[in-house]
Tab-separated table of C-alpha atoms and ligand atoms in Angstrom:
chain	number	residue	atom	x	y	z
A	1	MET	CA	-34.649	252.995	-102.231
A	2	SER	CA	-37.235	254.318	-99.947
A	3	CYS	CA	-36.049	257.867	-99.153
A	4	VAL	CA	-38.305	260.784	-99.007
A	5	ILE	CA	-37.638	264.365	-98.631
A	6	VAL	CA	-40.093	266.732	-97.448
A	7	VAL	CA	-39.186	270.416	-97.715
A	8	GLY	CA	-41.093	274.005	-97.372
A	9	SER	CA	-41.895	275.564	-100.626
A	10	GLN	CA	-42.307	279.149	-99.327
A	11	TRP	CA	-40.770	281.189	-96.464
A	12	GLY	CA	-41.066	278.502	-93.789
A	13	ASP	CA	-44.007	277.609	-91.617
A	14	GLU	CA	-45.946	275.564	-94.306
A	15	GLY	CA	-46.827	273.154	-92.088
A	16	LYS	CA	-43.977	270.822	-92.448
A	17	GLY	CA	-44.138	269.616	-88.820
A	18	LYS	CA	-47.955	268.156	-89.375
A	19	VAL	CA	-46.958	266.301	-92.881
A	20	VAL	CA	-43.874	264.830	-91.340
A	21	ASP	CA	-45.981	263.339	-88.218
A	22	LEU	CA	-48.425	261.839	-90.681
A	23	LEU	CA	-46.021	260.443	-93.169
A	24	THR	CA	-44.086	258.908	-90.252
A	25	GLN	CA	-46.893	256.404	-90.174
A	26	GLN	CA	-45.419	254.793	-93.181
A	27	ALA	CA	-41.814	255.575	-92.237
A	28	ASP	CA	-38.793	253.595	-89.907
A	29	VAL	CA	-36.508	256.548	-89.517
A	30	VAL	CA	-37.008	260.455	-89.769
A	31	VAL	CA	-33.715	262.686	-90.096
A	32	ARG	CA	-33.343	266.411	-89.798
A	33	PHE	CA	-30.626	267.550	-92.182
A	34	GLN	CA	-30.286	271.657	-91.763
A	35	GLY	CA	-31.266	274.536	-89.670
A	36	GLY	CA	-31.529	274.410	-85.899
A	37	ASN	CA	-34.076	275.759	-83.053
A	38	ASN	CA	-34.862	278.550	-85.544
A	39	ALA	CA	-37.234	275.863	-86.771
A	40	GLY	CA	-40.893	275.382	-84.825
A	41	HIS	CA	-42.711	272.448	-86.458
A	42	THR	CA	-46.363	272.007	-84.647
A	43	LEU	CA	-47.685	268.343	-84.442
A	44	VAL	CA	-51.559	268.109	-83.232
A	45	VAL	CA	-52.695	264.786	-82.151
A	46	ASN	CA	-55.880	264.446	-80.931
A	47	GLY	CA	-55.994	267.750	-79.886
A	48	ASN	CA	-52.355	267.669	-77.951
A	49	GLN	CA	-50.226	269.953	-79.275
A	50	PHE	CA	-46.228	269.649	-79.397
A	51	ILE	CA	-44.047	272.384	-80.936
A	52	LEU	CA	-40.462	270.715	-81.741
A	53	HIS	CA	-37.434	272.619	-82.549
A	54	LEU	CA	-34.579	270.308	-83.050
A	55	ILE	CA	-35.964	266.722	-82.399
A	56	PRO	CA	-37.194	265.529	-85.729
A	57	SER	CA	-41.173	265.506	-86.111
A	58	GLY	CA	-41.316	261.733	-86.113
A	59	ILE	CA	-40.878	261.410	-82.281
A	60	LEU	CA	-44.492	260.934	-81.460
A	61	HIS	CA	-44.444	257.493	-83.176
A	62	PRO	CA	-43.286	254.646	-80.811
A	63	GLY	CA	-40.654	252.436	-82.462
A	64	LYS	CA	-39.461	255.200	-85.150
A	65	ARG	CA	-35.773	256.253	-85.043
A	66	CYS	CA	-35.129	260.208	-85.246
A	67	LEU	CA	-32.002	261.470	-86.168
A	68	ILE	CA	-30.411	264.737	-86.328
A	69	GLY	CA	-27.884	264.939	-89.091
A	70	ASN	CA	-24.332	266.885	-89.597
A	71	GLY	CA	-26.294	269.512	-91.355
A	72	VAL	CA	-27.800	270.701	-88.129
A	73	VAL	CA	-26.579	273.319	-85.816
A	74	VAL	CA	-27.653	272.461	-82.157
A	75	ASP	CA	-27.939	274.369	-79.124
A	76	LEU	CA	-27.548	271.663	-76.684
A	77	GLU	CA	-29.203	273.682	-73.959
A	78	VAL	CA	-32.572	273.673	-76.098
A	79	LEU	CA	-31.949	269.943	-76.782
A	80	HIS	CA	-31.967	269.084	-73.480
A	81	LYS	CA	-34.911	271.193	-72.570
A	82	GLU	CA	-36.817	269.503	-75.592
A	83	VAL	CA	-36.080	266.017	-74.550
A	84	ILE	CA	-36.929	266.443	-70.708
A	85	GLY	CA	-40.128	268.480	-71.795
A	86	LEU	CA	-41.265	265.336	-74.134
A	87	ARG	CA	-40.401	263.090	-71.471
A	88	GLU	CA	-42.460	264.921	-69.048
A	89	ARG	CA	-45.480	264.501	-71.465
A	90	GLY	CA	-45.019	260.646	-71.273
A	91	LEU	CA	-42.931	260.151	-74.457
A	92	THR	CA	-40.387	257.431	-74.248
A	93	LEU	CA	-37.068	259.444	-75.557
A	94	GLY	CA	-33.853	257.991	-75.362
A	95	PRO	CA	-30.901	256.796	-77.394
A	96	GLU	CA	-32.973	253.889	-78.683
A	97	ASN	CA	-35.185	256.221	-80.566
A	98	LEU	CA	-33.162	259.611	-80.982
A	99	ALA	CA	-29.633	259.838	-82.325
A	100	ILE	CA	-27.436	263.064	-83.189
A	101	SER	CA	-24.347	263.259	-85.336
A	102	GLY	CA	-20.895	264.177	-83.746
A	103	LYS	CA	-20.565	266.218	-86.781
A	104	ALA	CA	-23.238	268.557	-86.046
A	105	HIS	CA	-22.055	271.759	-84.773
A	106	LEU	CA	-22.765	273.250	-81.580
A	107	ILE	CA	-24.459	276.971	-81.034
A	108	LEU	CA	-22.788	278.604	-78.418
A	109	PRO	CA	-23.461	281.645	-76.285
A	110	TYR	CA	-21.411	284.032	-78.417
A	111	HIS	CA	-23.305	282.891	-81.391
A	112	LYS	CA	-26.341	284.162	-79.980
A	113	HIS	CA	-24.860	287.055	-78.411
A	114	LEU	CA	-23.481	288.191	-82.032
A	115	ASP	CA	-26.953	287.380	-83.753
A	116	ALA	CA	-28.686	289.684	-81.300
A	117	VAL	CA	-25.984	292.575	-81.515
A	118	ARG	CA	-25.987	292.579	-85.205
A	119	GLU	CA	-29.489	292.369	-85.574
A	120	SER	CA	-29.762	295.547	-83.376
A	121	ALA	CA	-27.121	297.413	-84.893
A	122	LYS	CA	-28.901	297.076	-88.461
A	123	GLY	CA	-32.121	298.988	-87.008
A	124	SER	CA	-34.689	299.057	-89.451
A	125	GLY	CA	-32.729	296.836	-92.096
A	126	SER	CA	-32.538	294.042	-89.807
A	127	ILE	CA	-33.265	290.504	-91.272
A	128	GLY	CA	-35.672	289.766	-88.400
A	129	THR	CA	-33.573	286.545	-87.458
A	130	THR	CA	-34.879	284.007	-84.809
A	131	GLY	CA	-31.907	285.437	-82.597
A	132	ARG	CA	-31.057	281.757	-82.261
A	133	GLY	CA	-27.357	282.260	-82.927
A	134	ILE	CA	-27.965	280.162	-86.283
A	135	GLY	CA	-26.092	282.639	-88.783
A	136	PRO	CA	-22.862	283.299	-86.885
A	137	CYS	CA	-22.860	279.319	-86.202
A	138	TYR	CA	-22.791	278.216	-89.471
A	139	GLU	CA	-20.289	281.194	-90.099
A	140	ASP	CA	-17.893	279.587	-87.749
A	141	LYS	CA	-18.635	276.030	-89.560
A	142	VAL	CA	-17.658	277.394	-92.818
A	143	ALA	CA	-14.634	279.470	-91.455
A	144	ARG	CA	-13.451	276.190	-89.941
A	145	VAL	CA	-13.293	277.321	-86.303
A	146	GLY	CA	-16.844	275.624	-85.219
A	147	ILE	CA	-17.297	273.387	-82.321
A	148	ARG	CA	-18.815	270.202	-83.099
A	149	VAL	CA	-20.857	267.466	-80.636
A	150	SER	CA	-17.849	265.391	-81.010
A	151	ASP	CA	-15.631	267.956	-79.241
A	152	ILE	CA	-17.474	268.389	-76.068
A	153	LEU	CA	-17.343	264.804	-75.446
A	154	ASP	CA	-13.604	265.786	-74.661
A	155	GLU	CA	-13.281	268.312	-71.830
A	156	GLN	CA	-9.680	269.788	-72.825
A	157	VAL	CA	-10.646	269.931	-76.800
A	158	PHE	CA	-13.887	271.839	-75.989
A	159	SER	CA	-12.321	274.058	-73.194
A	160	ASP	CA	-9.454	274.973	-75.681
A	161	LYS	CA	-11.525	275.642	-78.467
A	162	VAL	CA	-13.922	277.853	-76.883
A	163	ARG	CA	-11.130	279.892	-75.343
A	164	GLU	CA	-9.448	280.195	-79.013
A	165	ASN	CA	-12.640	281.319	-80.668
A	166	LEU	CA	-13.517	283.740	-77.529
A	167	LYS	CA	-10.055	285.847	-78.438
A	168	GLU	CA	-11.585	287.206	-81.652
A	169	LYS	CA	-15.183	287.334	-80.815
A	170	ASN	CA	-14.399	288.976	-77.702
A	171	PHE	CA	-12.333	291.365	-79.582
A	172	LEU	CA	-14.972	292.104	-81.977
A	173	PHE	CA	-17.516	292.453	-78.918
A	174	GLU	CA	-15.451	294.886	-77.068
A	175	HIS	CA	-13.919	296.961	-79.801
A	176	TYR	CA	-16.366	297.111	-83.072
A	177	LEU	CA	-19.721	296.259	-81.559
A	178	LYS	CA	-18.999	297.698	-78.214
A	179	VAL	CA	-20.998	295.400	-76.142
A	180	ALA	CA	-20.196	293.116	-73.102
A	181	THR	CA	-17.698	290.346	-73.708
A	182	LEU	CA	-18.111	286.822	-72.525
A	183	ASP	CA	-16.139	284.445	-70.231
A	184	PRO	CA	-14.838	281.323	-71.705
A	185	GLN	CA	-14.966	279.728	-68.047
A	186	GLU	CA	-18.677	280.585	-67.657
A	187	ILE	CA	-19.480	279.029	-71.195
A	188	CYS	CA	-17.407	276.172	-70.646
A	189	LYS	CA	-19.215	275.732	-66.632
A	190	SER	CA	-22.600	275.711	-68.425
A	191	PHE	CA	-22.130	273.530	-71.128
A	192	LEU	CA	-19.431	270.714	-70.132
A	193	PRO	CA	-22.140	269.439	-68.085
A	194	LEU	CA	-24.167	268.584	-70.846
A	195	ALA	CA	-21.689	266.380	-72.251
A	196	ASP	CA	-23.071	263.743	-70.324
A	197	PHE	CA	-26.334	264.293	-71.289
A	198	ILE	CA	-25.319	264.175	-75.044
A	199	ARG	CA	-23.009	261.278	-74.984
A	200	PRO	CA	-25.135	258.312	-75.368
A	201	TYR	CA	-27.050	259.912	-78.464
A	202	VAL	CA	-23.882	260.558	-80.342
A	203	ALA	CA	-23.764	258.171	-83.416
A	204	ASP	CA	-22.403	258.302	-86.967
A	205	VAL	CA	-25.699	259.047	-88.546
A	206	SER	CA	-24.605	258.537	-91.994
A	207	LEU	CA	-23.788	254.944	-91.258
A	208	LEU	CA	-27.189	254.579	-89.346
A	209	ILE	CA	-29.099	255.772	-92.477
A	210	ASP	CA	-26.858	253.505	-94.785
A	211	GLU	CA	-27.743	250.451	-92.745
A	212	ALA	CA	-31.244	251.361	-92.641
A	213	ILE	CA	-31.403	251.483	-96.496
A	214	LYS	CA	-29.526	248.307	-96.651
A	215	ASN	CA	-32.338	246.789	-94.258
A	216	LYS	CA	-35.001	248.370	-96.675
A	217	LYS	CA	-36.165	250.632	-94.063
A	218	ARG	CA	-38.286	253.860	-95.270
A	219	ILE	CA	-36.321	257.167	-94.497
A	220	LEU	CA	-38.239	260.515	-94.157
A	221	PHE	CA	-35.818	263.638	-94.242
A	222	GLU	CA	-37.378	266.583	-92.824
A	223	GLY	CA	-36.475	270.012	-93.793
A	224	ALA	CA	-36.638	273.052	-92.168
A	225	GLN	CA	-37.393	276.779	-93.121
A	226	GLY	CA	-38.564	276.993	-96.736
A	227	THR	CA	-37.077	277.133	-100.009
A	228	HIS	CA	-37.011	281.017	-100.230
A	229	LEU	CA	-35.178	281.335	-97.271
A	230	ASP	CA	-32.274	279.383	-98.630
A	231	ILE	CA	-28.957	280.726	-98.641
A	232	ASP	CA	-28.361	280.440	-102.282
A	233	HIS	CA	-31.597	280.386	-103.681
A	234	GLY	CA	-33.800	282.537	-101.401
A	235	THR	CA	-34.270	286.263	-101.057
A	236	TYR	CA	-30.652	286.989	-100.244
A	237	PRO	CA	-29.819	288.564	-97.793
A	238	TYR	CA	-33.370	288.223	-96.340
A	239	VAL	CA	-32.734	284.363	-95.704
A	240	THR	CA	-31.467	281.837	-93.158
A	241	SER	CA	-27.944	280.755	-93.234
A	242	SER	CA	-28.383	277.022	-94.426
A	243	ASN	CA	-29.900	275.221	-97.391
A	244	PRO	CA	-33.279	273.998	-97.097
A	245	VAL	CA	-33.646	272.880	-100.477
A	246	ALA	CA	-34.008	269.213	-100.985
A	247	GLY	CA	-30.526	268.688	-102.480
A	248	SER	CA	-28.960	269.645	-99.002
A	249	ALA	CA	-30.713	266.553	-97.308
A	250	CYS	CA	-27.909	264.433	-98.816
A	251	ALA	CA	-24.870	266.676	-97.643
A	252	GLY	CA	-26.673	267.400	-94.351
A	253	ALA	CA	-27.205	263.642	-93.393
A	254	GLY	CA	-24.425	261.835	-95.299
A	255	LEU	CA	-26.035	259.801	-98.072
A	256	GLY	CA	-26.266	259.855	-101.970
A	257	PRO	CA	-28.578	261.369	-104.248
A	258	ASN	CA	-29.239	258.179	-106.008
A	259	LYS	CA	-31.044	256.933	-102.737
A	260	ILE	CA	-33.962	259.461	-102.986
A	261	LYS	CA	-37.064	258.279	-104.367
A	262	ALA	CA	-39.439	261.523	-103.682
A	263	VAL	CA	-39.630	265.239	-102.847
A	264	VAL	CA	-42.617	266.434	-101.243
A	265	GLY	CA	-43.027	270.043	-101.476
A	266	ILE	CA	-45.453	271.268	-98.655
A	267	VAL	CA	-47.241	274.373	-99.897
A	268	LYS	CA	-49.591	276.730	-97.390
A	269	ALA	CA	-52.660	277.488	-99.397
A	270	TYR	CA	-51.568	281.194	-99.110
A	271	THR	CA	-48.485	282.586	-98.633
A	272	THR	CA	-46.789	283.683	-94.952
A	273	ARG	CA	-43.442	285.061	-94.260
A	274	VAL	CA	-41.838	286.096	-90.851
A	275	GLY	CA	-38.989	288.399	-90.577
A	276	GLY	CA	-38.010	291.036	-92.950
A	277	GLY	CA	-37.593	290.990	-96.684
A	278	PRO	CA	-39.507	291.164	-99.908
A	279	PHE	CA	-42.813	289.380	-100.409
A	280	PRO	CA	-44.736	290.494	-103.211
A	281	THR	CA	-48.175	289.180	-102.540
A	282	GLU	CA	-48.407	290.549	-99.078
A	283	LEU	CA	-51.672	291.986	-97.847
A	284	SER	CA	-51.976	294.706	-95.572
A	285	ASP	CA	-55.549	294.952	-95.546
A	286	GLU	CA	-58.300	293.177	-93.992
A	287	THR	CA	-57.740	289.969	-95.849
A	288	GLY	CA	-54.356	289.760	-94.366
A	289	LEU	CA	-55.624	290.027	-90.867
A	290	PHE	CA	-58.215	287.579	-91.766
A	291	LEU	CA	-55.692	285.031	-92.752
A	292	ARG	CA	-53.311	285.962	-89.852
A	293	GLU	CA	-56.452	285.244	-87.275
A	294	LYS	CA	-58.011	282.289	-88.802
A	295	GLY	CA	-54.835	280.647	-89.645
A	296	GLY	CA	-53.267	281.383	-86.169
A	297	GLU	CA	-50.240	282.805	-87.917
A	298	TYR	CA	-48.267	283.423	-85.128
A	299	GLY	CA	-44.356	282.206	-84.886
A	300	ALA	CA	-43.995	278.893	-83.389
A	301	THR	CA	-40.528	279.543	-82.110
A	302	THR	CA	-40.792	283.425	-81.881
A	303	GLY	CA	-44.426	284.112	-81.313
A	304	ARG	CA	-44.155	286.979	-83.922
A	305	PRO	CA	-47.101	287.860	-85.969
A	306	ARG	CA	-46.481	286.229	-89.637
A	307	ARG	CA	-47.037	288.435	-92.715
A	308	CYS	CA	-49.775	287.104	-94.621
A	309	GLY	CA	-50.616	287.315	-98.339
A	310	TRP	CA	-52.138	285.705	-101.475
A	311	LEU	CA	-50.741	282.305	-102.978
A	312	ASP	CA	-47.743	283.000	-105.116
A	313	ALA	CA	-47.175	280.509	-107.970
A	314	VAL	CA	-43.895	282.339	-109.304
A	315	VAL	CA	-42.226	281.455	-105.676
A	316	LEU	CA	-43.737	277.827	-106.164
A	317	ARG	CA	-42.731	277.348	-109.323
A	318	ASP	CA	-39.192	278.390	-108.377
A	319	SER	CA	-39.778	275.808	-105.664
A	320	ALA	CA	-40.842	272.788	-107.846
A	321	ARG	CA	-37.543	273.488	-109.833
A	322	LEU	CA	-35.238	274.047	-107.033
A	323	ASN	CA	-36.104	270.930	-105.233
A	324	GLY	CA	-37.244	268.442	-107.992
A	325	LEU	CA	-40.681	268.296	-106.435
A	326	SER	CA	-42.668	264.872	-107.148
A	327	HIS	CA	-45.515	265.449	-105.045
A	328	LEU	CA	-47.022	268.544	-103.230
A	329	ALA	CA	-48.572	268.511	-99.700
A	330	ILE	CA	-51.217	271.452	-99.423
A	331	THR	CA	-51.617	272.964	-96.049
A	332	LYS	CA	-54.370	275.281	-94.427
A	333	LEU	CA	-56.829	275.185	-97.235
A	334	ASP	CA	-59.515	275.246	-94.368
A	335	VAL	CA	-58.369	278.942	-93.518
A	336	LEU	CA	-59.390	279.905	-97.168
A	337	SER	CA	-63.580	279.322	-96.484
A	338	GLY	CA	-65.294	282.321	-96.127
A	339	ILE	CA	-63.100	284.771	-98.962
A	340	LYS	CA	-65.415	285.444	-101.699
A	341	THR	CA	-62.561	286.014	-104.493
A	342	LEU	CA	-59.125	284.369	-104.209
A	343	ARG	CA	-56.189	285.542	-105.930
A	344	ILE	CA	-53.473	283.990	-107.217
A	345	CYS	CA	-50.073	285.426	-108.557
A	346	THR	CA	-49.250	283.722	-111.686
A	347	ALA	CA	-46.001	286.330	-112.704
A	348	TYR	CA	-44.799	289.566	-111.829
A	349	SER	CA	-44.433	292.735	-113.563
A	350	TYR	CA	-41.039	294.367	-113.072
A	351	GLU	CA	-40.034	297.826	-115.199
A	352	GLY	CA	-42.175	296.760	-117.931
A	353	GLN	CA	-41.671	293.473	-118.221
A	354	THR	CA	-43.296	290.047	-116.939
A	355	LEU	CA	-41.282	287.823	-115.036
A	356	GLN	CA	-41.654	284.255	-114.580
A	357	THR	CA	-39.352	283.762	-111.958
A	358	LEU	CA	-37.667	285.619	-108.966
A	359	PRO	CA	-34.825	287.686	-110.047
A	360	ALA	CA	-31.547	287.357	-108.290
A	361	SER	CA	-31.385	291.138	-107.116
A	362	LEU	CA	-33.020	292.151	-104.228
A	363	LYS	CA	-33.505	295.335	-105.706
A	364	ALA	CA	-35.520	293.839	-108.624
A	365	VAL	CA	-37.340	291.758	-106.430
A	366	GLU	CA	-38.397	294.674	-104.292
A	367	GLY	CA	-39.688	296.233	-107.300
A	368	CYS	CA	-41.636	293.350	-108.509
A	369	ARG	CA	-45.467	293.728	-108.645
A	370	PRO	CA	-47.576	290.522	-108.931
A	371	ILE	CA	-49.873	290.076	-111.818
A	372	TYR	CA	-52.879	288.303	-110.445
A	373	GLU	CA	-55.692	285.787	-111.423
A	374	ASP	CA	-58.909	285.632	-109.601
A	375	LEU	CA	-60.924	282.603	-108.659
A	376	PRO	CA	-64.217	282.206	-106.816
A	377	GLY	CA	-63.878	281.295	-103.254
A	378	TRP	CA	-66.093	279.013	-101.019
A	379	SER	CA	-67.800	279.467	-97.851
A	380	GLN	CA	-68.405	276.186	-96.581
A	381	ASP	CA	-66.018	274.967	-93.533
A	382	LEU	CA	-63.780	272.249	-94.831
A	383	LYS	CA	-63.165	270.516	-91.532
A	384	GLY	CA	-64.511	267.211	-91.397
A	385	ILE	CA	-63.962	266.525	-95.361
A	386	ARG	CA	-61.826	263.210	-95.986
A	387	LYS	CA	-62.213	263.001	-99.940
A	388	ARG	CA	-61.191	265.528	-102.332
A	389	GLN	CA	-64.196	264.614	-104.448
A	390	ASP	CA	-66.261	266.001	-101.170
A	391	LEU	CA	-64.640	269.537	-101.222
A	392	PRO	CA	-66.622	272.399	-102.722
A	393	LEU	CA	-66.295	272.680	-106.428
A	394	GLU	CA	-64.428	276.194	-105.807
A	395	ALA	CA	-61.657	274.491	-103.493
A	396	ARG	CA	-61.364	271.507	-106.061
A	397	ASN	CA	-60.741	274.146	-108.927
A	398	TYR	CA	-58.486	276.200	-106.518
A	399	LEU	CA	-56.233	272.998	-106.102
A	400	LYS	CA	-56.426	271.988	-109.507
A	401	ARG	CA	-54.961	275.317	-110.754
A	402	MET	CA	-52.172	274.794	-108.195
A	403	GLU	CA	-51.313	271.616	-109.907
A	404	GLU	CA	-51.377	273.142	-113.235
A	405	LEU	CA	-49.126	276.325	-112.204
A	406	MET	CA	-46.689	274.149	-110.845
A	407	GLN	CA	-47.010	271.076	-113.085
A	408	VAL	CA	-46.431	268.525	-109.798
A	409	PRO	CA	-49.630	266.362	-108.567
A	410	ILE	CA	-51.006	267.017	-105.348
A	411	GLY	CA	-50.536	263.903	-102.744
A	412	ILE	CA	-51.882	265.337	-99.442
A	413	ILE	CA	-54.465	267.855	-98.580
A	414	SER	CA	-54.523	269.398	-95.048
A	415	LEU	CA	-57.720	270.640	-93.854
A	416	GLY	CA	-56.684	271.264	-90.102
A	417	PRO	CA	-53.862	271.014	-87.508
A	418	ASP	CA	-54.665	267.716	-86.201
A	419	ARG	CA	-52.934	264.709	-87.990
A	420	GLU	CA	-56.465	263.163	-88.592
A	421	GLU	CA	-57.811	266.275	-90.621
A	422	THR	CA	-56.262	265.352	-93.899
A	423	ILE	CA	-56.919	263.733	-97.224
A	424	THR	CA	-54.153	261.492	-98.424
A	425	GLU	CA	-54.224	260.671	-102.189
A	426	ASN	CA	-50.868	259.799	-103.114
A	427	ASN	CA	-48.450	258.298	-100.544
A	428	PRO	CA	-44.751	259.369	-101.724
A	429	PHE	CA	-43.339	255.976	-100.395
A	430	ASN	CA	-45.398	254.125	-102.771
B	1	GDP	P1	-43.623	274.196	-90.017
B	1	GDP	O1	-42.743	275.091	-89.501
B	1	GDP	O2	-43.659	274.040	-91.471
B	1	GDP	O3	-43.644	272.763	-89.257
B	1	GDP	O4	-45.152	275.050	-89.682
B	1	GDP	P2	-45.723	275.683	-88.342
B	1	GDP	O5	-45.975	274.524	-87.234
B	1	GDP	O6	-44.694	276.423	-87.697
B	1	GDP	O7	-46.873	276.537	-88.658
B	1	GDP	C1	-48.051	275.847	-89.167
B	1	GDP	C2	-49.215	276.076	-88.295
B	1	GDP	O8	-50.464	275.598	-88.782
B	1	GDP	C3	-49.322	275.146	-87.267
B	1	GDP	O9	-49.566	275.864	-86.164
B	1	GDP	C4	-50.076	273.859	-87.343
B	1	GDP	O10	-50.453	273.431	-86.232
B	1	GDP	C5	-51.108	274.510	-88.272
B	1	GDP	N1	-51.424	273.665	-89.391
B	1	GDP	C6	-51.068	272.831	-90.219
B	1	GDP	N2	-51.860	272.321	-91.322
B	1	GDP	C7	-52.998	272.855	-91.219
B	1	GDP	C8	-54.223	273.074	-91.666
B	1	GDP	O11	-54.330	272.211	-92.547
B	1	GDP	N3	-55.035	273.760	-91.242
B	1	GDP	C9	-54.843	274.335	-90.261
B	1	GDP	N4	-55.759	275.416	-90.018
B	1	GDP	N5	-53.563	274.657	-89.496
B	1	GDP	C10	-52.700	273.724	-89.780
B	2	IMO	P1	-39.910	276.710	-89.625
B	2	IMO	O1	-38.715	275.363	-90.186
B	2	IMO	C1	-40.284	280.731	-90.452
B	2	IMO	C2	-36.573	283.410	-90.703
B	2	IMO	C3	-36.705	284.328	-89.792
B	2	IMO	C4	-35.648	285.298	-90.369
B	2	IMO	C5	-34.718	284.256	-91.204
B	2	IMO	C6	-33.372	284.280	-90.777
B	2	IMO	O2	-40.289	276.538	-88.459
B	2	IMO	O3	-40.378	276.698	-90.919
B	2	IMO	P2	-32.458	282.832	-88.584
B	2	IMO	O4	-32.871	282.823	-87.376
B	2	IMO	O5	-32.639	281.412	-89.515
B	2	IMO	O6	-30.991	283.404	-89.228
B	2	IMO	O7	-33.667	283.822	-89.296
B	2	IMO	O8	-35.249	283.034	-91.657
B	2	IMO	N1	-36.761	281.755	-90.108
B	2	IMO	C7	-37.853	281.146	-90.363
B	2	IMO	N2	-39.054	282.014	-90.935
B	2	IMO	N3	-39.959	279.553	-90.466
B	2	IMO	C8	-38.904	278.864	-89.856
B	2	IMO	O9	-38.502	277.617	-89.556
B	2	IMO	C9	-37.683	279.636	-89.899
B	2	IMO	N4	-36.537	279.801	-89.728
B	2	IMO	C10	-35.801	281.094	-89.732
B	2	IMO	O10	-37.912	284.827	-89.083
B	2	IMO	O11	-36.536	286.025	-91.493
B	3	MG	MG1	-42.378	276.716	-87.951
C-alpha cells in the first residue's frame, strides 16, 4: 500500500508542482485525477523552470510513469503542445512514460466559448475562471452528453457527437447569449487530426494503477487547484467544477480508498487566491503587495496577479478534516523573511459569534472577519537552510504554531522554488 495523495489546502497555487516533482524521486507512477489545464504547476530544477498544465509533475524524472486519469478534463490541443514543448526541451516523452484514460472527457471549443461568454455576461460578479472551458466540460460530463478521449478514436462517433451537441449549444449561443455560433465541421477538422497523436497514449489507467499496486510500486496522486476551490466543499459558487479534495483521487483515477497510505496537504506559508470570491484574510495594503512581489504571485496559467493575505488557520483546519491530511508540506516560508510581525487567523467573528469553520452560505463567508493572533517575524534570508533546527527561532515557532492549529505534522518545508531548496523531515512513503 504505497499510494500517496498530494492536495492543495488553500485556494490553489500552493506549490503542488514543486512538491510532486520532489516526491517523484521516491515514486514510480504519478497520476493526475481531476481538473484540467486550469492548473499551472511550476517545477524548477537547477534554475530551469517548467510549467505543466496537464502532464503530471513527475515527468522530469526519467523512468517514471505519468498517468492522466478519467477525472481529468483534457484539451487535446493543449496536451499536444505540452508534449511537443517538453520534447523540444530535451525530455523523453512518449507512450512508455505517459498514458491517458479513454474515459477522460474532452474540452472542445464550445466549452471555452461558453466559459468566456458566460463570464463576460456576469460582469463584476464573474467567477474569474481561467477561461479554459473547465466548467462547461464538466457540465456536459454530468449531463451525460460529454465526449471522451475514446470517442475521438472513432471519426464517425466523434463527428456525430459534436454535431448533436452543437445543436443545443448553438441554440444557446444564438438565441440566448446572442453571440457567434460554432461550425461542427470546423471543430472536426481541427480536432480529428489529433486522434492520431493521442491514440498511442490511450490506456486503461485504472488497470495500470492496479498492476502497479500489485507490483509493489509507489504511486503519487497529484491534485490540482485547492480544497477551497472544491465544487462541494469550497467557497461556492467561487470554485472550480471538480473535486480537488483527496477523496476524489480514487474516483478520478479508478482505485479503492483502502489503497491510500498518506495524504499530504500543501500549505503556502501565507494565503493567495486568484479570481473572484471571498478571502477573509486578504491584505489590500503594503504587506499584500510585498507578498505578491516577493512571492512572485502571478498566475502560472493566466498571468493574473494573485490576491495575497495572512495565513488562515480556519481554512487549513477545514482542509485537514476534508482531506484527512496525514502530513503537511509548507511552501514559501522564505517569502515571509523581513515581515516584522506575522499574523495567523485562528477563527472568524460573524454577527457576534466566533466561528471555527467556514460557513456554507456565501453571504456568511463574506461577512466573516478574521480573529488574529500575532507572532514575531524574522529578518534572515532562509535560502540555503537545509535543517529545521537551523531556521531562526521565530520561523520555527511559526511552523510549530501551524502544526498545533492544524493538528497535522509537517513532513516537508520548502524554502525556494528549486527542487533542492527543501527540508524533508518525514517522507510520506515511509
Ligand atoms: P501549484 O499550482 O500548486 O503547483 O503552484 P504554482 O506553480 O502555481 O505556484 C507556486 C509558485 O511558487 C511557483 O512559481 C513555484 O516555483 C514557487 N514556489 C514553490 N515553492 C516555493 C518556495 O518554497 N519558495 C518560493 N519562493 N517559491 C516557491
Ligand atoms: P492550480 O492547480 C488557482 C480558480 C480560477 C477561478 C476558479 C474557477 O495551479 O493550483 P475554472 O477555470 O477552474 O472554472 O476557474 O478557480 N482556479 C485556480 N486558482 N490555482 C489553480 O490551479 C486554479 N484553477 C482554477 O482562478 O477563481
Ligand atoms: Mg498553479
